Tab-separated table of C-alpha atoms in Angstrom:
chain	number	residue	atom	x	y	z
A	661	MET	CA	124.225	71.128	125.558
A	662	ALA	CA	127.627	72.781	125.801
A	663	GLN	CA	129.756	73.489	122.757
A	664	THR	CA	131.952	70.585	121.656
A	665	THR	CA	135.165	70.432	119.678
A	666	ASP	CA	133.899	67.599	117.476
A	667	THR	CA	134.195	68.172	113.736
A	668	ILE	CA	130.746	67.778	112.161
A	669	LEU	CA	131.675	68.698	108.583
A	670	GLU	CA	134.976	68.458	106.758
A	671	LEU	CA	135.833	69.292	103.148
A	672	ARG	CA	139.122	68.160	101.649
A	673	ASN	CA	140.730	69.274	98.377
A	674	ILE	CA	137.487	70.616	96.917
A	675	ARG	CA	137.786	71.737	93.317
A	676	LYS	CA	135.118	73.279	91.125
A	677	GLY	CA	135.146	75.050	87.772
A	678	PHE	CA	132.652	76.416	85.288
A	679	SER	CA	133.256	76.449	81.523
A	680	GLY	CA	136.872	75.565	82.125
A	681	VAL	CA	137.434	78.431	84.574
A	682	PRO	CA	138.520	77.239	88.060
A	683	VAL	CA	136.411	78.703	90.864
A	684	LEU	CA	137.574	76.581	93.814
A	685	LYS	CA	141.130	75.237	94.020
A	686	ASP	CA	141.883	72.514	96.590
A	687	VAL	CA	139.807	74.140	99.330
A	688	HIS	CA	139.814	72.682	102.839
A	689	LEU	CA	137.178	73.488	105.452
A	690	SER	CA	136.564	72.042	108.904
A	691	ILE	CA	133.395	72.941	110.857
A	692	ARG	CA	132.993	72.191	114.577
A	693	ALA	CA	129.630	71.336	116.122
A	694	GLY	CA	128.261	74.099	118.317
A	695	SER	CA	130.441	76.793	116.733
A	696	VAL	CA	130.059	79.784	114.437
A	697	HIS	CA	132.479	79.524	111.510
A	698	ALA	CA	132.828	82.768	109.535
A	699	LEU	CA	133.612	82.297	105.850
A	700	VAL	CA	134.947	85.561	104.461
A	701	GLY	CA	136.344	86.915	101.224
A	702	GLU	CA	135.582	89.361	98.455
A	703	ASN	CA	132.668	88.760	96.126
A	704	GLY	CA	133.882	86.263	93.557
A	705	ALA	CA	136.225	84.564	96.042
A	706	GLY	CA	134.244	81.306	95.813
A	707	LYS	CA	132.232	81.452	99.056
A	708	SER	CA	128.818	80.972	97.460
A	709	THR	CA	130.056	78.163	95.206
A	710	LEU	CA	131.506	76.364	98.223
A	711	MET	CA	128.228	76.734	100.126
A	712	LYS	CA	126.255	75.473	97.135
A	713	ILE	CA	128.436	72.368	97.130
A	714	ILE	CA	127.759	71.808	100.838
A	715	SER	CA	124.007	72.284	100.305
A	716	GLY	CA	123.851	69.963	97.274
A	717	ILE	CA	123.181	72.556	94.579
A	718	HIS	CA	126.538	71.974	92.841
A	719	ALA	CA	128.649	68.813	92.732
A	720	PRO	CA	132.412	69.238	93.242
A	721	ASP	CA	134.706	68.292	90.372
A	722	ASP	CA	137.080	66.700	92.854
A	723	GLY	CA	137.548	66.330	96.590
A	724	VAL	CA	135.956	64.650	99.590
A	725	ILE	CA	133.087	65.714	101.882
A	726	LEU	CA	132.833	64.129	105.340
A	727	TYR	CA	129.689	64.593	107.432
A	728	LYS	CA	129.845	63.329	111.007
A	729	GLY	CA	132.908	61.333	109.996
A	730	GLN	CA	131.266	59.570	107.045
A	731	GLU	CA	132.105	60.344	103.424
A	732	ILE	CA	129.048	61.525	101.501
A	733	SER	CA	128.556	61.937	97.774
A	734	ASP	CA	125.828	62.629	95.219
A	735	LEU	CA	124.412	65.368	97.415
A	736	THR	CA	121.130	66.997	96.429
A	737	PRO	CA	119.275	69.802	98.224
A	738	SER	CA	116.652	67.359	99.493
A	739	LYS	CA	119.318	64.920	100.725
A	740	CYS	CA	121.067	67.742	102.562
A	741	LEU	CA	117.841	68.692	104.329
A	742	GLU	CA	117.411	65.046	105.364
A	743	LEU	CA	120.958	65.032	106.753
A	744	GLY	CA	120.324	68.243	108.656
A	745	ILE	CA	122.085	70.830	106.468
A	746	SER	CA	120.028	73.977	105.817
A	747	MET	CA	120.965	77.156	103.952
A	748	ILE	CA	119.616	80.706	104.081
A	749	HIS	CA	120.480	82.285	100.745
A	750	GLN	CA	121.460	85.941	100.408
A	751	GLU	CA	119.075	86.358	97.490
A	752	LEU	CA	115.723	85.586	99.049
A	753	SER	CA	113.216	83.443	97.191
A	754	PRO	CA	110.069	83.155	99.321
A	755	GLU	CA	106.676	82.462	97.749
A	756	PRO	CA	105.067	85.928	97.843
A	757	TYR	CA	101.425	84.820	97.477
A	758	MET	CA	101.613	82.299	100.291
A	759	THR	CA	101.373	83.004	104.012
A	760	ILE	CA	104.345	83.084	106.366
A	761	ALA	CA	103.247	79.724	107.807
A	762	GLU	CA	102.963	78.157	104.336
A	763	ASN	CA	106.457	79.422	103.471
A	764	ILE	CA	108.043	78.103	106.644
A	765	PHE	CA	106.475	74.637	106.283
A	766	LEU	CA	106.537	74.431	102.485
A	767	GLY	CA	107.011	70.792	101.450
A	768	ARG	CA	106.680	69.459	104.995
A	769	GLU	CA	103.224	70.639	106.024
A	770	PRO	CA	101.742	68.872	109.081
A	771	LEU	CA	98.981	66.492	108.006
A	772	GLY	CA	95.761	65.566	109.743
A	773	PRO	CA	93.067	62.947	109.114
A	774	GLY	CA	92.601	62.078	105.461
A	775	ARG	CA	96.094	63.381	104.655
A	776	PHE	CA	94.823	66.958	104.546
A	777	ILE	CA	97.016	69.809	105.764
A	778	ASN	CA	96.458	70.537	109.444
A	779	PHE	CA	96.393	74.336	109.154
A	780	LYS	CA	95.562	74.813	112.827
A	781	LYS	CA	98.748	73.042	113.899
A	782	MET	CA	100.798	74.764	111.189
A	783	TYR	CA	99.661	78.215	112.320
A	784	ARG	CA	100.205	77.308	115.982
A	785	ASP	CA	103.723	75.995	115.364
A	786	THR	CA	104.550	79.019	113.208
A	787	GLN	CA	103.349	81.423	115.875
A	788	GLN	CA	105.590	79.704	118.389
A	789	ILE	CA	108.604	80.150	116.092
A	790	LEU	CA	107.749	83.794	115.330
A	791	SER	CA	107.273	84.618	119.022
A	792	GLN	CA	110.538	82.900	119.903
A	793	MET	CA	112.374	85.037	117.321
A	794	GLY	CA	110.513	88.254	118.123
A	795	ILE	CA	109.018	88.529	114.628
A	796	PRO	CA	105.907	90.762	114.857
A	797	TYR	CA	103.789	89.161	112.121
A	798	SER	CA	100.796	86.873	112.060
A	799	PRO	CA	101.401	83.379	110.600
A	800	LYS	CA	98.540	84.136	108.182
A	801	THR	CA	100.193	87.251	106.734
A	802	LEU	CA	101.052	87.014	103.037
A	803	VAL	CA	104.798	87.261	102.440
A	804	GLN	CA	104.235	89.879	99.720
A	805	ASP	CA	102.841	92.198	102.403
A	806	ILE	CA	105.922	92.261	104.632
A	807	SER	CA	109.158	94.230	104.360
A	808	LEU	CA	112.440	92.994	102.891
A	809	ALA	CA	113.746	92.660	106.448
A	810	GLY	CA	110.627	90.664	107.335
A	811	LYS	CA	111.225	88.293	104.419
A	812	GLN	CA	114.782	87.800	105.637
A	813	MET	CA	113.549	86.890	109.128
A	814	VAL	CA	111.019	84.436	107.670
A	815	GLU	CA	113.795	82.663	105.753
A	816	ILE	CA	115.829	82.469	108.947
A	817	ALA	CA	112.800	81.113	110.826
A	818	LYS	CA	112.333	78.461	108.129
A	819	ALA	CA	115.913	77.239	108.522
A	820	ILE	CA	115.715	77.192	112.319
A	821	SER	CA	112.407	75.304	112.235
A	822	ARG	CA	114.017	72.382	110.398
A	823	ASN	CA	116.044	71.421	113.488
A	824	ALA	CA	119.174	71.352	111.367
A	825	SER	CA	122.599	70.379	112.719
A	826	ILE	CA	124.321	72.784	110.281
A	827	ILE	CA	122.822	76.109	109.174
A	828	ILE	CA	124.514	78.172	106.469
A	829	MET	CA	123.698	81.883	106.757
A	830	ASP	CA	124.663	83.976	103.714
A	831	GLU	CA	124.564	87.707	104.592
A	832	PRO	CA	121.637	87.166	107.004
A	833	THR	CA	121.668	90.717	108.432
A	834	SER	CA	121.897	92.636	105.146
A	835	ALA	CA	118.291	93.849	105.416
A	836	LEU	CA	117.728	93.713	109.190
A	837	THR	CA	117.285	96.501	111.723
A	838	ASP	CA	119.460	96.715	114.822
A	839	SER	CA	116.780	95.108	116.990
A	840	GLU	CA	116.288	92.302	114.444
A	841	VAL	CA	120.053	91.746	114.347
A	842	GLU	CA	120.059	91.424	118.144
A	843	SER	CA	117.261	88.880	117.889
A	844	LEU	CA	119.190	86.897	115.267
A	845	PHE	CA	122.358	86.916	117.376
A	846	ALA	CA	120.332	85.617	120.337
A	847	GLN	CA	118.993	82.814	118.140
A	848	ILE	CA	122.525	81.948	117.025
A	849	ALA	CA	123.654	81.771	120.670
A	850	ALA	CA	120.716	79.449	121.449
A	851	LEU	CA	121.549	77.256	118.445
A	852	LYS	CA	125.160	76.946	119.612
A	853	GLU	CA	123.909	75.732	122.986
A	854	LYS	CA	122.034	72.997	121.117
A	855	ASN	CA	125.320	72.026	119.404
A	856	VAL	CA	124.207	73.378	116.003
A	857	ALA	CA	127.042	74.557	113.737
A	858	ILE	CA	126.622	77.870	111.935
A	859	ILE	CA	128.534	78.704	108.752
A	860	TYR	CA	128.273	82.488	108.630
A	861	ILE	CA	129.037	84.538	105.514
A	862	THR	CA	129.182	88.294	105.953
A	863	HIS	CA	131.059	91.365	104.750
A	864	LYS	CA	130.514	93.156	108.065
A	865	MET	CA	133.756	93.074	110.031
A	866	ASP	CA	132.102	93.821	113.382
A	867	GLU	CA	129.802	90.799	112.995
A	868	ILE	CA	132.748	88.501	112.306
A	869	PHE	CA	134.552	89.476	115.495
A	870	THR	CA	131.328	89.506	117.531
A	871	LEU	CA	130.011	86.093	116.486
A	872	ALA	CA	132.738	83.886	115.087
A	873	ASP	CA	134.592	81.133	116.882
A	874	ASP	CA	136.595	80.212	113.774
A	875	ILE	CA	137.388	82.090	110.567
A	876	THR	CA	138.311	80.904	107.062
A	877	ILE	CA	139.444	83.341	104.369
A	878	LEU	CA	138.986	82.602	100.664
A	879	ARG	CA	140.587	84.647	97.900
A	880	ASP	CA	140.267	83.851	94.197
A	881	GLY	CA	139.023	80.341	94.995
A	882	THR	CA	141.924	79.499	97.274
A	883	MET	CA	141.934	79.097	101.049
A	884	ILE	CA	144.272	81.782	102.408
A	885	GLN	CA	144.017	81.226	106.161
A	886	THR	CA	141.862	79.352	108.647
A	887	GLY	CA	141.857	79.146	112.424
A	888	PRO	CA	140.315	80.412	115.661
A	889	LYS	CA	139.183	84.036	115.804
A	890	GLU	CA	142.013	84.889	118.195
A	891	ASP	CA	144.519	84.357	115.365
A	892	PHE	CA	143.099	87.302	113.395
A	893	THR	CA	143.048	91.088	113.610
A	894	MET	CA	140.605	93.263	111.690
A	895	ASP	CA	143.323	94.957	109.598
A	896	GLY	CA	144.999	91.645	108.926
A	897	LEU	CA	141.726	90.021	107.965
A	898	ILE	CA	140.901	92.749	105.440
A	899	HIS	CA	144.402	92.559	103.962
A	900	GLN	CA	144.166	88.770	103.608
A	901	MET	CA	140.718	89.023	102.018
A	902	VAL	CA	141.595	91.511	99.298
A	903	GLY	CA	145.326	90.874	98.876
A	904	ARG	CA	146.041	94.576	99.261
A	905	GLU	CA	145.853	97.257	101.917
A	906	ILE	CA	142.592	99.177	102.211
A	907	THR	CA	143.563	102.084	104.408
A	908	ASP	CA	140.280	103.965	104.189
A	909	ILE	CA	136.939	102.290	103.550
A	910	PHE	CA	135.252	105.715	103.692
A	911	PRO	CA	137.508	107.924	101.522
A	912	LYS	CA	135.448	111.082	101.984
A	913	VAL	CA	136.550	113.884	99.674
A	914	GLN	CA	135.906	117.393	100.970
A	915	VAL	CA	134.556	119.429	98.050
A	916	PRO	CA	132.959	122.876	97.904
A	917	ILE	CA	129.196	122.674	98.411
A	918	GLY	CA	127.510	124.644	95.636
A	919	GLU	CA	124.116	126.085	94.882
A	920	PRO	CA	120.814	124.300	95.560
A	921	VAL	CA	120.004	121.621	92.980
A	922	LEU	CA	116.978	119.736	94.355
A	923	GLU	CA	114.438	121.189	96.766
A	924	ALA	CA	111.660	119.198	98.404
A	925	GLU	CA	108.916	121.061	100.212
A	926	GLY	CA	106.120	119.504	102.265
A	927	LEU	CA	106.213	116.082	100.588
A	928	CYS	CA	103.466	113.780	101.801
A	929	ARG	CA	102.266	110.294	100.941
A	930	ASP	CA	99.278	109.287	103.017
A	931	GLY	CA	100.124	106.747	105.686
A	932	VAL	CA	103.786	106.573	104.661
A	933	PHE	CA	105.546	109.917	105.229
A	934	GLN	CA	104.564	113.531	105.808
A	935	ASP	CA	105.932	117.084	105.649
A	936	ILE	CA	109.307	116.099	104.175
A	937	SER	CA	111.308	119.211	103.326
A	938	PHE	CA	115.015	119.505	102.479
A	939	THR	CA	117.490	121.060	100.055
A	940	LEU	CA	120.219	119.160	98.225
A	941	HIS	CA	123.219	121.106	96.928
A	942	LYS	CA	125.717	120.680	94.114
A	943	GLY	CA	128.644	118.524	95.215
A	944	GLU	CA	126.867	117.403	98.394
A	945	ILE	CA	126.315	113.896	99.700
A	946	LEU	CA	123.146	114.130	101.780
A	947	GLY	CA	122.738	111.055	103.982
A	948	PHE	CA	119.344	109.725	105.031
A	949	ALA	CA	119.484	107.655	108.228
A	950	GLY	CA	116.838	105.896	110.291
A	951	LEU	CA	115.560	102.493	111.253
A	952	ALA	CA	113.755	100.156	108.833
A	953	GLY	CA	110.242	101.446	108.185
A	954	ALA	CA	111.190	105.080	108.827
A	955	GLY	CA	110.125	106.063	105.295
A	956	ARG	CA	113.502	106.850	103.716
A	957	THR	CA	113.143	104.561	100.699
A	958	GLU	CA	109.534	105.652	100.196
A	959	VAL	CA	110.594	109.319	99.945
A	960	ALA	CA	113.202	108.383	97.320
A	961	ARG	CA	110.682	106.344	95.334
A	962	ALA	CA	108.225	109.249	95.328
A	963	ILE	CA	110.829	111.751	94.141
A	964	PHE	CA	111.753	109.361	91.324
A	965	GLY	CA	108.110	108.896	90.314
A	966	LEU	CA	107.702	105.262	91.368
A	967	ASP	CA	105.044	106.236	93.935
A	968	ARG	CA	102.531	109.062	93.824
A	969	LEU	CA	102.753	112.052	96.172
A	970	ASN	CA	99.563	113.285	97.822
A	971	ALA	CA	101.010	116.719	98.561
A	972	GLY	CA	104.207	118.711	98.281
A	973	GLN	CA	106.504	120.135	95.641
A	974	VAL	CA	109.845	119.079	94.135
A	975	ARG	CA	111.991	121.686	92.381
A	976	LEU	CA	115.102	121.080	90.290
A	977	HIS	CA	117.337	124.128	89.744
A	978	GLY	CA	114.436	126.234	90.987
A	979	LYS	CA	111.952	124.844	88.453
A	980	ALA	CA	108.900	122.951	89.702
A	981	LEU	CA	108.719	119.322	88.593
A	982	HIS	CA	105.558	117.313	88.028
A	983	ILE	CA	106.875	113.760	88.104
A	984	ARG	CA	104.246	111.085	87.614
A	985	HIS	CA	106.524	108.380	86.226
A	986	PRO	CA	110.252	107.476	86.385
A	987	SER	CA	110.670	108.485	82.738
A	988	ALA	CA	109.882	112.082	83.735
A	989	ALA	CA	112.477	111.950	86.524
A	990	ILE	CA	115.085	110.540	84.154
A	991	ALA	CA	114.318	113.232	81.584
A	992	ALA	CA	114.762	115.872	84.295
A	993	GLY	CA	118.171	114.466	85.267
A	994	ILE	CA	117.331	112.381	88.346
A	995	ALA	CA	118.586	108.783	88.725
A	996	TYR	CA	117.720	106.179	91.360
A	997	VAL	CA	119.807	103.147	92.373
A	998	PRO	CA	117.345	100.991	94.384
A	999	GLU	CA	118.129	99.001	97.526
A	1000	ASP	CA	117.142	95.732	95.833
A	1001	ARG	CA	119.269	95.734	92.692
A	1002	LYS	CA	118.190	92.248	91.626
A	1003	GLU	CA	114.479	92.966	91.938
A	1004	ILE	CA	114.167	96.388	90.283
A	1005	GLY	CA	117.705	97.550	89.418
A	1006	LEU	CA	118.667	94.907	86.870
A	1007	VAL	CA	117.163	92.553	84.310
A	1008	LEU	CA	118.980	89.463	85.504
A	1009	CYS	CA	118.355	87.310	82.442
A	1010	ARG	CA	119.808	89.909	80.063
A	1011	SER	CA	123.424	90.731	79.249
A	1012	ILE	CA	125.728	93.228	80.925
A	1013	ARG	CA	125.605	95.270	77.715
A	1014	GLU	CA	121.819	95.400	77.596
A	1015	ASN	CA	121.532	96.316	81.266
A	1016	THR	CA	124.106	99.096	81.011
A	1017	SER	CA	122.535	100.765	77.984
A	1018	LEU	CA	118.919	100.209	79.027
A	1019	ALA	CA	118.296	103.782	80.179
A	1020	SER	CA	120.188	105.313	77.226
A	1021	LEU	CA	118.436	103.767	74.247
A	1022	LYS	CA	117.452	107.162	72.824
A	1023	ARG	CA	121.083	108.180	72.875
A	1024	ILE	CA	122.314	105.122	70.951
A	1025	THR	CA	119.532	104.678	68.397
A	1026	LYS	CA	119.167	106.308	65.021
A	1027	HIS	CA	115.976	106.075	62.983
A	1028	GLY	CA	114.806	103.416	65.440
A	1029	LEU	CA	117.917	101.248	64.987
A	1030	LEU	CA	120.395	100.465	67.723
A	1031	GLN	CA	123.905	101.725	66.915
A	1032	LEU	CA	125.891	98.731	68.175
A	1033	GLY	CA	129.306	100.299	67.638
A	1034	GLN	CA	128.402	103.386	69.630
A	1035	GLU	CA	126.814	101.262	72.348
A	1036	LYS	CA	129.905	99.061	72.648
A	1037	SER	CA	132.243	102.045	72.820
A	1038	LEU	CA	130.235	103.791	75.534
A	1039	ILE	CA	129.974	100.649	77.647
A	1040	GLU	CA	133.670	99.805	77.292
A	1041	ASP	CA	134.499	103.299	78.561
A	1042	MET	CA	132.145	102.871	81.512
A	1043	VAL	CA	133.476	99.397	82.361
A	1044	SER	CA	136.995	100.840	82.409
A	1045	GLN	CA	135.992	103.940	84.378
A	1046	LEU	CA	134.186	101.955	87.102
A	1047	SER	CA	136.636	98.999	87.089
A	1048	ILE	CA	133.823	96.497	86.449
A	1049	LYS	CA	135.317	93.007	86.328
A	1050	ILE	CA	133.819	91.183	83.343
A	1051	SER	CA	135.076	88.672	80.779
A	1052	SER	CA	132.507	89.697	78.160
A	1053	MET	CA	129.802	92.332	78.081
A	1054	GLU	CA	127.545	89.683	76.497
A	1055	ASN	CA	127.535	87.562	79.676
A	1056	VAL	CA	124.294	87.662	81.641
A	1057	VAL	CA	124.465	90.226	84.427
A	1058	SER	CA	123.416	87.599	86.999
A	1059	SER	CA	126.834	85.965	86.543
A	1060	LEU	CA	128.584	88.938	88.171
A	1061	SER	CA	129.423	89.347	91.842
A	1062	GLY	CA	127.259	91.665	93.945
A	1063	GLY	CA	129.757	94.512	93.812
A	1064	ASN	CA	130.081	94.330	90.023
A	1065	GLN	CA	126.293	94.124	89.623
A	1066	GLN	CA	126.003	97.321	91.662
A	1067	LYS	CA	128.562	98.987	89.399
A	1068	VAL	CA	126.489	97.998	86.359
A	1069	VAL	CA	123.451	99.718	87.911
A	1070	LEU	CA	125.575	102.824	88.475
A	1071	ALA	CA	126.982	102.633	84.942
A	1072	LYS	CA	123.454	102.547	83.559
A	1073	TRP	CA	122.757	105.947	85.098
A	1074	LEU	CA	126.156	107.516	84.524
A	1075	LEU	CA	125.636	107.085	80.777
A	1076	GLN	CA	122.847	109.620	81.251
A	1077	GLN	CA	123.265	113.334	81.810
A	1078	ILE	CA	122.108	113.434	85.435
A	1079	ASP	CA	122.276	116.118	88.117
A	1080	VAL	CA	120.864	114.147	91.058
A	1081	LEU	CA	121.839	110.589	91.993
A	1082	ILE	CA	119.772	108.801	94.641
A	1083	LEU	CA	121.608	105.807	96.131
A	1084	ASP	CA	119.495	103.506	98.317
A	1085	GLU	CA	121.720	101.137	100.341
A	1086	PRO	CA	124.552	101.507	97.795
A	1087	THR	CA	126.841	98.898	99.380
A	1088	ARG	CA	124.356	96.358	100.767
A	1089	GLY	CA	125.672	92.814	100.385
A	1090	ILE	CA	129.000	93.686	98.761
A	1091	ASP	CA	132.482	93.065	100.096
A	1092	VAL	CA	134.810	95.522	101.782
A	1093	GLY	CA	136.958	96.074	98.692
A	1094	ALA	CA	133.942	96.826	96.484
A	1095	LYS	CA	132.527	99.096	99.210
A	1096	ALA	CA	135.680	101.190	99.188
A	1097	GLU	CA	135.487	101.438	95.373
A	1098	ILE	CA	131.829	102.533	95.467
A	1099	HIS	CA	132.645	105.127	98.131
A	1100	ARG	CA	135.570	106.478	96.103
A	1101	MET	CA	133.271	106.707	93.100
A	1102	MET	CA	130.718	108.668	95.141
A	1103	GLY	CA	133.417	111.100	96.227
A	1104	GLN	CA	134.592	111.545	92.644
A	1105	LEU	CA	131.048	112.204	91.390
A	1106	ALA	CA	130.472	114.759	94.156
A	1107	ALA	CA	133.772	116.447	93.282
A	1108	GLU	CA	132.525	116.721	89.688
A	1109	GLY	CA	129.449	118.575	90.959
A	1110	MET	CA	126.837	115.830	91.174
A	1111	ALA	CA	124.276	116.119	93.974
A	1112	ILE	CA	123.880	112.792	95.799
A	1113	ILE	CA	121.267	111.450	98.197
A	1114	MET	CA	122.528	108.380	100.040
A	1115	ILE	CA	120.167	106.178	102.066
A	1116	SER	CA	121.954	103.693	104.289
A	1117	SER	CA	121.188	101.506	107.279
A	1118	GLU	CA	124.902	101.234	108.097
A	1119	LEU	CA	125.736	104.071	110.470
A	1120	PRO	CA	129.504	103.981	109.757
A	1121	GLU	CA	128.683	104.531	106.072
A	1122	VAL	CA	126.314	107.416	106.827
A	1123	LEU	CA	128.834	109.050	109.148
A	1124	GLY	CA	131.801	108.330	106.897
A	1125	MET	CA	130.411	109.590	103.574
A	1126	SER	CA	127.791	112.272	104.292
A	1127	ASP	CA	128.284	116.037	104.296
A	1128	ARG	CA	124.963	116.395	106.072
A	1129	ILE	CA	122.573	113.858	107.576
A	1130	LEU	CA	118.774	113.841	107.770
A	1131	VAL	CA	117.351	111.342	110.250
A	1132	MET	CA	113.834	109.947	109.818
A	1133	HIS	CA	111.460	108.167	112.166
A	1134	ASN	CA	107.903	107.062	111.490
A	1135	GLY	CA	107.631	108.982	108.213
A	1136	LYS	CA	109.009	112.289	109.534
A	1137	ILE	CA	112.361	114.056	109.565
A	1138	THR	CA	113.305	114.177	113.235
A	1139	GLY	CA	116.813	115.580	112.987
A	1140	GLU	CA	119.357	117.316	110.749
A	1141	LEU	CA	123.073	117.063	111.519
A	1142	ASP	CA	126.179	118.528	109.933
A	1143	ARG	CA	129.065	116.138	109.416
A	1144	GLU	CA	130.966	117.607	112.375
A	1145	GLN	CA	127.974	117.209	114.733
A	1146	ALA	CA	127.043	113.663	113.812
A	1147	THR	CA	127.874	110.671	115.995
A	1148	GLN	CA	126.286	107.235	116.207
A	1149	GLU	CA	124.643	108.263	119.472
A	1150	THR	CA	123.085	111.475	118.105
A	1151	VAL	CA	121.828	109.762	114.941
A	1152	MET	CA	120.258	106.927	116.946
A	1153	THR	CA	118.664	109.414	119.344
A	1154	TYR	CA	116.854	111.085	116.445
A	1155	ALA	CA	116.101	107.702	114.828
A	1156	VAL	CA	113.888	106.682	117.752
A	1157	MET	CA	112.477	110.127	118.496
A	1158	GLU	CA	108.696	110.450	118.335
């Protein structure tokens, strides 16, 4: 069916606040059937709250919601699914000990005689969905055994399988490879042909101008501009999002590259990576590029002591290290900011204060007692230094936006005396303004002499921030490029090289 101009969903004068603090202020939104509507804005702009209202997780304090021309109220998640509204959340929550098929059909399993689950049909239907989307897994595979990108694709498959008329996609490509992104875009095109509306939230400017038919900008809970894509330019969009000019998202600072700090020689982890050798220098940002599954994260985890090496040697300032546990890496002066900050970078149920000081307890305790005054002073300095936007350091860290959560992870390590900082996907899932701040921070740390390893799946970030780039494929280093040599084409050539 061809795309229509019919409005399928309309929100009028939506207001929402929490604890007396307004989050959404008289927001309007109009979604056309068979279109992709990009909802953009900095983290904390109100996008997620608005989507949670549409999907029945939150109730608006005021305003009207019209679905297919009819006013609807008292929305719940189950009622939304019945209406045909499905959401893919940025923070994935699959059931890890269940199969892909069980996850996709959870709560709506096909039944056979005697009201028992018809597993044969469920696996067959799942395989059809996976094949259609180009997902290379068996329906019987446990979700815990697939990659983060694989989990993302399973969540997308679940939403598509519901035959929804509106699908909300919140940062759906944040963990996907280029080929998986192409597959997703093809699925979106097919959904548009079926007159399905897509509400698409992303911080990636190229995706907005590739996919969107319409764009709405939110800033500080207020709708700034809405209209067809043709009404927007990339520079104008960024300016409207952040309320200020961001002239350089990759503010690379050229600093003198000093002596060797970290040396890796012949690192090997059976079945994961092999013969990994490189040298990291003082003041250098060494970028690691490659496709998902290349082994970049696994090398970082092994250096930090999260995984065991089968062979090889790591030296810090010329001295051999024998790291069997992260505590040994920390003691040596190595810090690791993981790609999944919510899973292993933060303790989400604890406060900003507790998360920030977690790695520095020895520094702020005396005779086994926590020195609260010292802790508060150190954290206040770090909050100011990194421009972390908080109302109270006693708030739970999960209440912060993605960019501010990432700054808390960085603050945790910067309270330590570290020589090597490993950043794995440092700006994944954060907005363009926060990205620029993280990049400026990286440049400042390098200028102060810190040695930085940066792993990123975003080629513009690798090219924009690295002094030197190592490219990996299938557990091996396939190329090394100086900043002046590196282009997207050369990096991708090495990324697929056998």
